[in-house]
Coordinates of C-alpha atoms in Angstrom, one line a residue:
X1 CA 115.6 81.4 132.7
X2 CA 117.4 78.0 132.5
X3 CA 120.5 78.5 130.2
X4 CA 120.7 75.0 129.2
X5 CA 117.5 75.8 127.1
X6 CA 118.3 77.0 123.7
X7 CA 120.9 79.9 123.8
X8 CA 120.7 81.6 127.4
X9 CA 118.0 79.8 127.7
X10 CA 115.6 81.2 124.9
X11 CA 115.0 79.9 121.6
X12 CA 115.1 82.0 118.8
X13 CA 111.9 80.6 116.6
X14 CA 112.8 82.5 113.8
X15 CA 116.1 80.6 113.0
X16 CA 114.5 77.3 111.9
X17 CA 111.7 79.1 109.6
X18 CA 112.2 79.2 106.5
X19 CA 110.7 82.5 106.5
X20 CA 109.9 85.3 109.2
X21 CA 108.0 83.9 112.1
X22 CA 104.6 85.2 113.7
X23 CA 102.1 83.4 115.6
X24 CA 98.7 84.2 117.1
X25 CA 97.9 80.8 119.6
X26 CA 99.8 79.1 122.2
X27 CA 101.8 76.0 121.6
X28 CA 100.8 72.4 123.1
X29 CA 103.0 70.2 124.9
X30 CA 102.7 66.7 124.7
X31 CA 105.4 64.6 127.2
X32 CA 108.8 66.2 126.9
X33 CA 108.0 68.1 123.1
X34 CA 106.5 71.9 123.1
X35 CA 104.7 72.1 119.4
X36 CA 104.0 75.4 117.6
X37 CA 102.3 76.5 113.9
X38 CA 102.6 79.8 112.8
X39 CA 100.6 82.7 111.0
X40 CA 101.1 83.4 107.8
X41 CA 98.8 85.8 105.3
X42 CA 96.1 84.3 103.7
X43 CA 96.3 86.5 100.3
X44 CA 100.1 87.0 99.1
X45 CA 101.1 88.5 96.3
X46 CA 102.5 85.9 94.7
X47 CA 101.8 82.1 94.2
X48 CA 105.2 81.4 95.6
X49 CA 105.4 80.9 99.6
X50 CA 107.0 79.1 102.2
X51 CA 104.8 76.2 104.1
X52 CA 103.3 76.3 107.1
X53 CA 105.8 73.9 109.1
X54 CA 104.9 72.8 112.4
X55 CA 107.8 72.5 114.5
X56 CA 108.7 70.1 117.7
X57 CA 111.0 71.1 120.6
X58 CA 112.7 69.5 123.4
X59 CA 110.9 71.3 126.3
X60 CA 114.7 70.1 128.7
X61 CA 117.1 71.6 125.9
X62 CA 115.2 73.6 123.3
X63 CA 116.5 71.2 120.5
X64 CA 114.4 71.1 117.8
X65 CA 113.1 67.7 117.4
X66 CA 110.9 67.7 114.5
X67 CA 109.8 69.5 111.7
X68 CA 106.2 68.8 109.9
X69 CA 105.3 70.3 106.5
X70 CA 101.9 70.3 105.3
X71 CA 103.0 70.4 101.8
X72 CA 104.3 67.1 101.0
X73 CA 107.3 67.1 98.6
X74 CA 108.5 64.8 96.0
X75 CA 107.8 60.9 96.7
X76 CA 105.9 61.7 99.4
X77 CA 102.3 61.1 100.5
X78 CA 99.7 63.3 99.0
X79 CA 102.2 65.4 96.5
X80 CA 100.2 63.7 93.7
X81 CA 97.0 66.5 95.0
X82 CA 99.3 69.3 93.7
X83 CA 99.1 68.9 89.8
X84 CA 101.8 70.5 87.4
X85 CA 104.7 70.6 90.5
X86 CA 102.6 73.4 92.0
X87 CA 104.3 71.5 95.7
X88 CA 107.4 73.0 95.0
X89 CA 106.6 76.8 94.8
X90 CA 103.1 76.8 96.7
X91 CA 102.6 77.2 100.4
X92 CA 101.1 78.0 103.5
X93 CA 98.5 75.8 104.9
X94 CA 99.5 76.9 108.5
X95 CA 98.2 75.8 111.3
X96 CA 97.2 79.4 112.9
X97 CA 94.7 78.3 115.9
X98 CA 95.2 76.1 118.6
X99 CA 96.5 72.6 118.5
X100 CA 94.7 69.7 120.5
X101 CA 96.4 66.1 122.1
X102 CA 95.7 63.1 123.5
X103 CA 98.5 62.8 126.8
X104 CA 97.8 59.1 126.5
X105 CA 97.9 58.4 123.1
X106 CA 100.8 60.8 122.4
X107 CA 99.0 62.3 119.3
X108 CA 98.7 66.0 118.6
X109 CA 95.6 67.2 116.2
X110 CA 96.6 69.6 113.5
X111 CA 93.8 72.2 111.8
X112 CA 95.4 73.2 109.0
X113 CA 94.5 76.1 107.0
X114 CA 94.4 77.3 103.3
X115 CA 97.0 77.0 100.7
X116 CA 98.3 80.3 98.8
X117 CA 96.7 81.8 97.9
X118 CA 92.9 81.4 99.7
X119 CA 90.6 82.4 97.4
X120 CA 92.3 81.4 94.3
X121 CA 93.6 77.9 93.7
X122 CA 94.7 78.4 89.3
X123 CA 98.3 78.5 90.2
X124 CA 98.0 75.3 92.7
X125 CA 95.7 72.7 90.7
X126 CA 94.7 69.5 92.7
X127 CA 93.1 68.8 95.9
X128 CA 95.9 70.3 98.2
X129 CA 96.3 67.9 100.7
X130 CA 97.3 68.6 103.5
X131 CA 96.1 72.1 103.5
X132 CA 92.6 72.3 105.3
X133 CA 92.9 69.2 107.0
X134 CA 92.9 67.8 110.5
X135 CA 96.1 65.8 110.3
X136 CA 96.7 63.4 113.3
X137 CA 100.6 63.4 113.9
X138 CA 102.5 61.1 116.6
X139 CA 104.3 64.2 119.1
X140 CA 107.6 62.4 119.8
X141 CA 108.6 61.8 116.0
X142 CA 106.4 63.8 113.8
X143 CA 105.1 61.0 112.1
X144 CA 101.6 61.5 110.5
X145 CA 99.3 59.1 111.6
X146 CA 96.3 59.9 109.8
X147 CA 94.2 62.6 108.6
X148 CA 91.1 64.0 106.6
X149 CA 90.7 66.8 104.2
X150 CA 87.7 69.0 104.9
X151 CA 87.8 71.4 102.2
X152 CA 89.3 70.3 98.9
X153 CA 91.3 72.7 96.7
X154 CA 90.2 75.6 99.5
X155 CA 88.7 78.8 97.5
X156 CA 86.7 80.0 100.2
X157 CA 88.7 80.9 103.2
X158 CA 87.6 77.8 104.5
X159 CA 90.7 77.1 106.7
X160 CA 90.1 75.5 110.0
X161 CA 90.1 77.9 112.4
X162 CA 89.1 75.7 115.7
X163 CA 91.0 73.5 118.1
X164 CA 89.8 70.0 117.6
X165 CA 87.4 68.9 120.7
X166 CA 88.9 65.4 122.0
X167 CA 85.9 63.4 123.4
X168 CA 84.8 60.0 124.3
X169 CA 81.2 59.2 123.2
X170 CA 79.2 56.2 123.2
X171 CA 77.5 55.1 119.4
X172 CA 75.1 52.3 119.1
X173 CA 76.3 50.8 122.4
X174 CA 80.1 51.3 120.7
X175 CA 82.6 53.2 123.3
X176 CA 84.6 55.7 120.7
X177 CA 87.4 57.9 121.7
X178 CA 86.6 60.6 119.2
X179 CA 87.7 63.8 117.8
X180 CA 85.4 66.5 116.5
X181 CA 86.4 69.8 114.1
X182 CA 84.1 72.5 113.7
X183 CA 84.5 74.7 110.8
X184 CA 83.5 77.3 109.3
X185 CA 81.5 75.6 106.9
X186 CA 79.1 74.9 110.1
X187 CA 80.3 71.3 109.8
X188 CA 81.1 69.0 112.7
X189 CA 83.5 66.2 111.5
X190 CA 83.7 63.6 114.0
X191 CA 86.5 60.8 114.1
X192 CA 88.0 58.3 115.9
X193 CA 90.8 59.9 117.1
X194 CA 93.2 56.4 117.3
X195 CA 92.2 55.3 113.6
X196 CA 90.9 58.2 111.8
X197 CA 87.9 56.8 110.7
X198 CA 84.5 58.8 110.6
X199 CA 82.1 57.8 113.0
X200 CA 79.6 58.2 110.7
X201 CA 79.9 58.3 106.7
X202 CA 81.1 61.1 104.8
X203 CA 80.1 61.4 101.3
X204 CA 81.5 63.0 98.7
X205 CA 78.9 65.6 97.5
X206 CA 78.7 66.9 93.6
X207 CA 80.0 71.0 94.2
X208 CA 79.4 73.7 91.6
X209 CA 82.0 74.4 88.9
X210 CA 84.1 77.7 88.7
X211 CA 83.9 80.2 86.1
X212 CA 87.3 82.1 86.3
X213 CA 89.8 81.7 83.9
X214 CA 93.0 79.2 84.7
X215 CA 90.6 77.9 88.0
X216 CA 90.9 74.4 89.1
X217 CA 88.0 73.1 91.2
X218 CA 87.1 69.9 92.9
X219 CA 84.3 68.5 91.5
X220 CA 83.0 67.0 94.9
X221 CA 83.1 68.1 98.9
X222 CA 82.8 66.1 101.4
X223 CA 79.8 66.3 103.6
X224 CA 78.6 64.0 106.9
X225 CA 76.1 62.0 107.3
X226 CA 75.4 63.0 111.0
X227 CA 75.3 65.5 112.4
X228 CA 73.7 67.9 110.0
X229 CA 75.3 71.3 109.3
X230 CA 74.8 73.3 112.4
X231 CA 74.2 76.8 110.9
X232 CA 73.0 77.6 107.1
X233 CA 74.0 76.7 104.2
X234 CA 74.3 78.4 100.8
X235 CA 72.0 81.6 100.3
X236 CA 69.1 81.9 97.6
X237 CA 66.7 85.1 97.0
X238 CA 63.9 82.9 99.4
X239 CA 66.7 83.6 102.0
X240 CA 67.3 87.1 101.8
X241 CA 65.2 89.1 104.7
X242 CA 61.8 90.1 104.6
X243 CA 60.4 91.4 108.1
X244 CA 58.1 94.1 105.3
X245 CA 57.6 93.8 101.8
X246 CA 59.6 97.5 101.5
X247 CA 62.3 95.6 103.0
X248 CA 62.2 92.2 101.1
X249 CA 62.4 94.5 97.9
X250 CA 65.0 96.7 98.8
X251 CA 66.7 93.4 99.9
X252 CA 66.2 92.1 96.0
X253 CA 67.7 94.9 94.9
X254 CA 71.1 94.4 97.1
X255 CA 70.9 91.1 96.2
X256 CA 70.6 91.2 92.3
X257 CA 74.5 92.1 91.1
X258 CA 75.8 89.0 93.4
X259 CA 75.7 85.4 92.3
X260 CA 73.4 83.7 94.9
X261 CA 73.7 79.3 95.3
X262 CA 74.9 76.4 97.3
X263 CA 77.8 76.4 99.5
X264 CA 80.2 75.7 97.7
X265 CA 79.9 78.0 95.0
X266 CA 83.1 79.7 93.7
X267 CA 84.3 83.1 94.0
X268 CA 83.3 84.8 91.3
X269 CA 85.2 88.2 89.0
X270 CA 84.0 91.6 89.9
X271 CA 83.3 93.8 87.3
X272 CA 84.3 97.6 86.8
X273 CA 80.9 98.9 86.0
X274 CA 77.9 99.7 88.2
X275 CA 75.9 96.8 86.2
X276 CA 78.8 93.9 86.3
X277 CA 78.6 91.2 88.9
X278 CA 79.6 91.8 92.2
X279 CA 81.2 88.6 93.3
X280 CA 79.4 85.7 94.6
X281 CA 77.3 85.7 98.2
X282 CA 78.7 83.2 99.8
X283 CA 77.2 81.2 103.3
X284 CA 78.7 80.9 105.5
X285 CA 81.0 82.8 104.9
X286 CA 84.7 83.9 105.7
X287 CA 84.1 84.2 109.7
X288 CA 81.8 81.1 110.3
X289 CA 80.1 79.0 110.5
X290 CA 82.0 77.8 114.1
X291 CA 84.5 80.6 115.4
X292 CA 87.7 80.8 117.0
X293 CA 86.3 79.9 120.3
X294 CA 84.7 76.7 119.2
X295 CA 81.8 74.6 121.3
X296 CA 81.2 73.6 124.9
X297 CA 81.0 69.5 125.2
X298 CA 79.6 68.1 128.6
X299 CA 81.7 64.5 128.8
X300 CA 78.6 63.4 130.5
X301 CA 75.8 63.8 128.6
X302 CA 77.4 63.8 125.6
X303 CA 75.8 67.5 124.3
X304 CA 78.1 69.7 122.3
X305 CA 77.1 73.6 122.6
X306 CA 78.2 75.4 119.4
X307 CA 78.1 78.7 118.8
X308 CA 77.9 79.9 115.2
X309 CA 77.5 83.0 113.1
X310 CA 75.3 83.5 110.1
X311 CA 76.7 86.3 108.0
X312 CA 76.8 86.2 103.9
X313 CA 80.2 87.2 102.4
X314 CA 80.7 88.5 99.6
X315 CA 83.7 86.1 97.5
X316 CA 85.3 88.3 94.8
X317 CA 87.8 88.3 92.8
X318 CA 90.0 90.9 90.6
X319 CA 92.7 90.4 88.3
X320 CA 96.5 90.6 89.6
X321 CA 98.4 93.7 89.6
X322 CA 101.5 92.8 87.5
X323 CA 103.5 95.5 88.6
X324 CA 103.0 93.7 92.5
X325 CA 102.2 90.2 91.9
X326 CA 102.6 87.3 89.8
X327 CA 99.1 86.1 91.0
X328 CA 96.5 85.9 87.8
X329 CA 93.6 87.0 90.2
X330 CA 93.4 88.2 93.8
X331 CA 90.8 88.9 96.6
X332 CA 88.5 92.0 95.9
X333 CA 86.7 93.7 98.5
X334 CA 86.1 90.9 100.7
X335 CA 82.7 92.7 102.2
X336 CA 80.0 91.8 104.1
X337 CA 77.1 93.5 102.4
X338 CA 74.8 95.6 104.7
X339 CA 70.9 95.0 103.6
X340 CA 68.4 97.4 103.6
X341 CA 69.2 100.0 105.9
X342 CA 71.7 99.0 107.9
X343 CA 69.8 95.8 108.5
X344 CA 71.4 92.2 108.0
X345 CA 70.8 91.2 104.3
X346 CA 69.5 87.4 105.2
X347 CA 66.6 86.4 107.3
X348 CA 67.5 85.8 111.1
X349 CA 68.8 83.8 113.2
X350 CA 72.4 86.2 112.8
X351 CA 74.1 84.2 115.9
X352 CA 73.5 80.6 116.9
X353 CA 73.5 78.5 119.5
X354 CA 73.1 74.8 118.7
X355 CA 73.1 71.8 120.7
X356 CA 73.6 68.2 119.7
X357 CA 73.9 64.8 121.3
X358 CA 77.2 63.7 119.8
X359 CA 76.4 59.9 120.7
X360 CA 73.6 59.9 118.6
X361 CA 75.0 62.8 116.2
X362 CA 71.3 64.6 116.4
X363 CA 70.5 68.1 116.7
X364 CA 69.0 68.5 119.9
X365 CA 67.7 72.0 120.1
X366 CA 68.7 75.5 118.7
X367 CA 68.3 79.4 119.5
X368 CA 69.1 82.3 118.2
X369 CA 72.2 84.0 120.4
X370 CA 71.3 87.4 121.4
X371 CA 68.7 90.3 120.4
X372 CA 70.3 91.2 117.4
X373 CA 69.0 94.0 115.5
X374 CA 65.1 93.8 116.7
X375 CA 65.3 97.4 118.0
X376 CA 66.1 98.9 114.8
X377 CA 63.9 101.4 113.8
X378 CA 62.5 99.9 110.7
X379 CA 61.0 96.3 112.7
X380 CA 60.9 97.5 116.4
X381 CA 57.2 98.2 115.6
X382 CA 56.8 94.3 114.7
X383 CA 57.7 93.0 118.2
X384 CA 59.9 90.6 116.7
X385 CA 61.9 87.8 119.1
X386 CA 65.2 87.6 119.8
X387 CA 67.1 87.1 116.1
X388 CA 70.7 86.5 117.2
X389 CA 73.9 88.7 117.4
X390 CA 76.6 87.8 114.6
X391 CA 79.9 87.8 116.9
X392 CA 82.1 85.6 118.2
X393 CA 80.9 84.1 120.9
X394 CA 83.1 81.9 123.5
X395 CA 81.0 79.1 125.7
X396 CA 81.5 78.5 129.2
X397 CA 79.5 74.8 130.6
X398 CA 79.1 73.9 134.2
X399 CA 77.0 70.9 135.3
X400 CA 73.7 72.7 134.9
X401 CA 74.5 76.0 132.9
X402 CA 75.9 76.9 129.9
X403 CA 77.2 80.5 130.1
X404 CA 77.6 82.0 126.9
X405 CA 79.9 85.3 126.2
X406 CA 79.2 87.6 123.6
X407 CA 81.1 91.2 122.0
X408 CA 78.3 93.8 121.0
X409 CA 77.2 94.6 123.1
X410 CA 79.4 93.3 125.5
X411 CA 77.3 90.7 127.9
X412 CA 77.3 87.1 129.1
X413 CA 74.1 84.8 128.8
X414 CA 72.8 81.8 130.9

């Protein structure tokens, strides 16, 4: 080790955090700074929490240079998106996956994640900046440069959970160093990464309303003009799977105690009795959308590979222990309902590949990722194609193949 690093050479991450530390990615290191987030639990038991700071080191003496929070405080930018003082007890919005920078520029790219707590937003009203966010921040001072909310008021889970792909592209004959994140909503926001601004528009979209008592929602998302949403989005009963009529009605029947709509919709209260709602079925849901492992770009023709999953969720809610928590509702089961026997509930693709030219911001071609579940005794008799696998798969591009990994079964396709 070099001693003149920190203490005997080492620094101790845990003495600068306001709270425990824990982390699941690498840190980036931009010039002479090493930058880190941290991992934090995305359903607390109560509405108070330290924030997610992001923290700069001197990579020569271990010094720590600066510290970032993603909840602004008082007289700062963006503490006017927490209503009622809700900055000064809430927290989190962490930055959990991997960071992204520009050497040149000297900018680091921060996906941030949810707030406390993530699937219910009563105890922090407002917008929540800059919780789900890609926040563009200058890595020798920690300034904030500029940045973009992609979920508002996050009650979904929807915390970015991909490294921001730097690229250059070229739109209507306009050279644009750009920056793309992929979320789990199966959105691909694309930026210039200098300025900030969209390369294409971004309209804020009417969302539905929420039903649970004390819940603040944001009346609008934001969705891009180009590209489209790379995977689906938002589940009705025309959705649900239908290889046989046996199955289609046994699907119905799954189906029927969940609130089915747009993306979008809020989590909903699950009921005690076998005939109360079950929570809302929400698409995509908690997993993706785009995954950990994020897309394969090819600089030179401009086509972005994205793998995505296709998986409905089911968002419930039940109401706070108060014997543990202060917390007036918390995350119920959290499950993935299984359809009719064993089979997914939705119709197919499961797992996604999709490409699209990212200097014209169109969806090329897409193709379901792996066989999926076409052996399954109740449809191998159909002969059906190839309906996707719904993992997490990483993507691997050379000049003329894109080799795509994928977990179960374990196997790599060209």
């Amino acid at each position: 080790s070099i001693d003149s690093f920190g203490s005997g050479g080492k620094v101790d991450l845990t003495y600068d955090a306001e709270t425990g530390y824990s982390g699941t990615s690498p840190p980036v290191v931009v010039k002479d700074v090493v930058i880190l987030g941290s991992a934090m639990a995305d359903h607390p038991y109560t509405k108070e929490q330290h924030p997610g700071d992001i923290r700069a080191y001197d990579v020569r003496t271990g010094e720590l240079r600066w510290t970032w929070s993603p909840i602004p405080k008082a007289g700062e930018s963006g503490v006017e998106t927490w209503l009622d003082g809700s900055w000064t007890y809430s927290g989190m919005a962490n930055v959990w996956t991997m960071f992204s920078a520009d050497l040149e520029l000297g900018y680091v790219y921060l996906p941030t994640g949810a707030p406390t707590n993530d699937m219910y937003g009563g105890h922090r009203p407002g917008n929540n900046l800059y919780a789900n966010s890609l926040v563009c921040v200058d890595a020798t001072t920690g300034e904030r440069v500029w940045h973009f909310q992609t979920v508002h008021h996050d009650l979904w889970d929807y915390d970015n959970n991909v490294a921001p792909i730097l690229m250059d592209i070229t739109v209507d004959g306009r050279d644009i160093k750009a920056v793309v994140q992929l979320t789990k909503q199966a959105i691909a926001y694309t930026f210039d990464r200098i300025t900030g601004e969209p390369v294409w528009p971004i309209i804020e979209r009417p969302v539905p309303g929420s039903n649970t008592p004390g819940e603040w929602i944001s009346p609008t998302q934001p969705f891009p003009t180009k590209p489209l949403p790379f995977d689906q989005h938002g589940i009705t009963e025309d959705d649900l799977i239908d290889f046989t009529d046996e199955l289609r009605a046994e699907a119905l029947e799954i189906a029927e105690p969940y609130i089915l709509g747009e993306i979008y919709t809020p989590p909903s209260i699950r009921g005690e009795d076998a005939t109360d709602t079950k929570g809302t079925l929400q698409l995509p849901g908690s997993v993706g959308g785009a995954e950990w492992g994020g897309a394969g770009f090819d600089p030179e023709t401009g086509m972005l590979y994205i793998p995505s999953v296709t998986g409905a969720f089911a968002a419930d809610l039940t109401p706070g222990n108060p014997d543990r928590m202060n917390v007036r509702f918390t995350r119920g089961t959290r499950a993935f309902p299984d359809g009719p026997r064993g089979l997914p509930l939705t119709k197919p693709p499961y797992g996604r590949i999709t490409a699209i030219d990212m200097n014209t911001g169109e969806h090329v071609w897409m193709v379901p990722n792996g066989n999926g579940p076409r052996n399954h005794p109740a449809i191998e008799h159909l002969n059906l194609p190839p309906l996707g696998q719904p993992g997490r798969a990483m993507t691997l591009l050379t000049k003329s193949l894109l080799f795509v990994s994928e977990g179960d079964p374990i196997m790599v396709r060209t």
